[in-house]
Amino acid sequence: MFDKLHEECGIFGIYRHPEAANLAYLGLYALQHRGQESAGISTADGYRVRAWRGMGYVADVFSESRLHELQGHSAIGHVRYSTAGSSKLENAQPILIDCAHGQIAVCHNGNLVNAGDLRTHLVQEGSIFQTSSDTEVVLHLFARSKAPTTEDAVIESIGQVTGAFSILMLTRDQLIAARDPHGFRPLALGRLGDAWIVCSETCALDLIGATHVRDVEPGEVVVISDKGLRSRKPYPPARLAHCIFEHVYFSRPDSYVFGQSVNEVRTELGRQLARETAIEADVVVPIPDSGVCAAMGYAETSGLPFRMGLIRNHYVGRTFIQPQQSIRHFGVKVKLNPVRSILEGQRVVLLDDSIVRGTTSRKIVKMIKAAGAREVHMRISCPPTISPCFYGVDTPRRSELIAATHTLEEIRKYVQADSLAYLSLEGLLAAVGRDRANYCTSCYTAQYPVEFPRDADQYLQLTLKLQAEAGAHAEGKGQDQHPHPEDHAVIR
Ligand code: SF4
């Protein structure tokens, strides 16, 4: 409904708890913001692995009786927003197979950039794929492994994939968690009594009353069984590339990801934005919910009052999530309503975390002006999104990203704001603080830390032009970081 980048998945695993399925259900509930198209849970009771998956929200997919059927002391669960593989039940996770190593269920957050090549090779070798999901590649590699133990077969199969992955695998008697050596996606490790929990965000630990012990480290494989928890580091270290957009938008503000409070980082983004883009105004209004933390930081630093000038309807369901442009526009009105008493006659600083295509921003600015605002000054708590993501985030092609094809002034005119400003890349990195070199910022810089997938050309052609363009700017064309469409024509 909103013109946003979408996280692909959230994952949750628990080992050794009598209510494993129920706790997985609750954990997925807390991670619902990471994917709303499908949900699934697998459980293991020491003898066999079971699974149930369905399309829709966690609460739609699981009933009390369904959870009761998911017997076992261990479980993994998944919520999905699909891009790698289309939105179909067969692509929902966990994926469960039975092979020479026994039953294994897998769920994955991220995107495997060499999945296409591996899949082609496996098909040529006789593999038959059931889904279009990149995750299934890992299972085929696992099933073909001649390694002597399940654990070694998992490590061998994961060692062949590249890209972004936080992955959980469940056998009848083991829970295995692995994170790619770049650490693109978060993965937290927690404890609830004697049970171990592994999940995308710490908000899932909070909900079930578990303690956050530490994060699964980049490149680490954690093996949990009745013998306890063992950590292995089988892969060579790589440059860290935590997804900075987890802090900007994806993760819940009550979570800690990459060792930092999302709320604190997000509020600092707002403070930083106020330092960089201050303007005379009367009130700071967030686009809820994602703009709230940054708006509070902006208000704090600017000295302007923070007011909820837009009210969000939290009960709008998936019914309205439609691909058609017309429905998407209608959806904004369904989801947000302006508060006239706050906006009328005011000069409004409107805070949002990103502009993707610009269509929603335009609708919201119009809505605020229609409610009587005198001026609307749009402020974005991250740099312009100029390039697609290949590491587990649903991004439109570069040609659809408004900041990739328009100047700042063109975007301002399109969204009909009185002024528009983005946070600088330096400001974004300053807000994440001490570990700034450990972050991926590719969607703002078009500088990718890991190789592209085989079919990336269709997404990246314009990106390569942008890089040429950025070089031209660096050589003296000025400060404009939003290349003009005519400049692209010159580069062509
Ligand atoms: S390209 Fe952007 S969204 Fe993708 S991993 Fe990097 S920072 Fe995150």
XYZ file of C-alpha atoms and ligand atoms in Angstrom, residues 5 184-185 241-246 250 387-393 395 440-444 448, ligand 1:
32
model
C 11.085 -0.831 0.320
C 23.865 -8.331 6.139
C 20.774 -9.366 8.110
C 28.130 -5.099 5.515
C 25.240 -4.763 7.963
C 22.160 -3.415 6.173
C 21.885 0.194 7.330
C 18.266 0.269 6.215
C 17.440 -2.041 9.134
C 12.927 -2.161 8.627
C 20.029 1.918 -6.607
C 18.374 -1.468 -6.052
C 19.195 -3.915 -3.279
C 20.306 -7.487 -4.031
C 20.653 -8.577 -0.435
C 17.145 -9.436 0.661
C 15.148 -6.253 0.239
C 13.516 -2.699 -4.308
C 26.130 -1.658 3.623
C 24.867 1.586 2.085
C 24.567 0.333 -1.498
C 21.051 1.605 -2.136
C 22.371 5.143 -1.494
C 28.048 -2.988 -3.831
S 21.464 -2.177 -0.512
Fe 20.354 -0.947 1.039
S 18.610 -2.220 1.654
Fe 20.102 -3.588 0.618
S 21.399 -4.437 2.226
Fe 22.434 -2.605 1.484
S 21.687 -0.927 2.825
Fe 20.296 -2.689 3.069
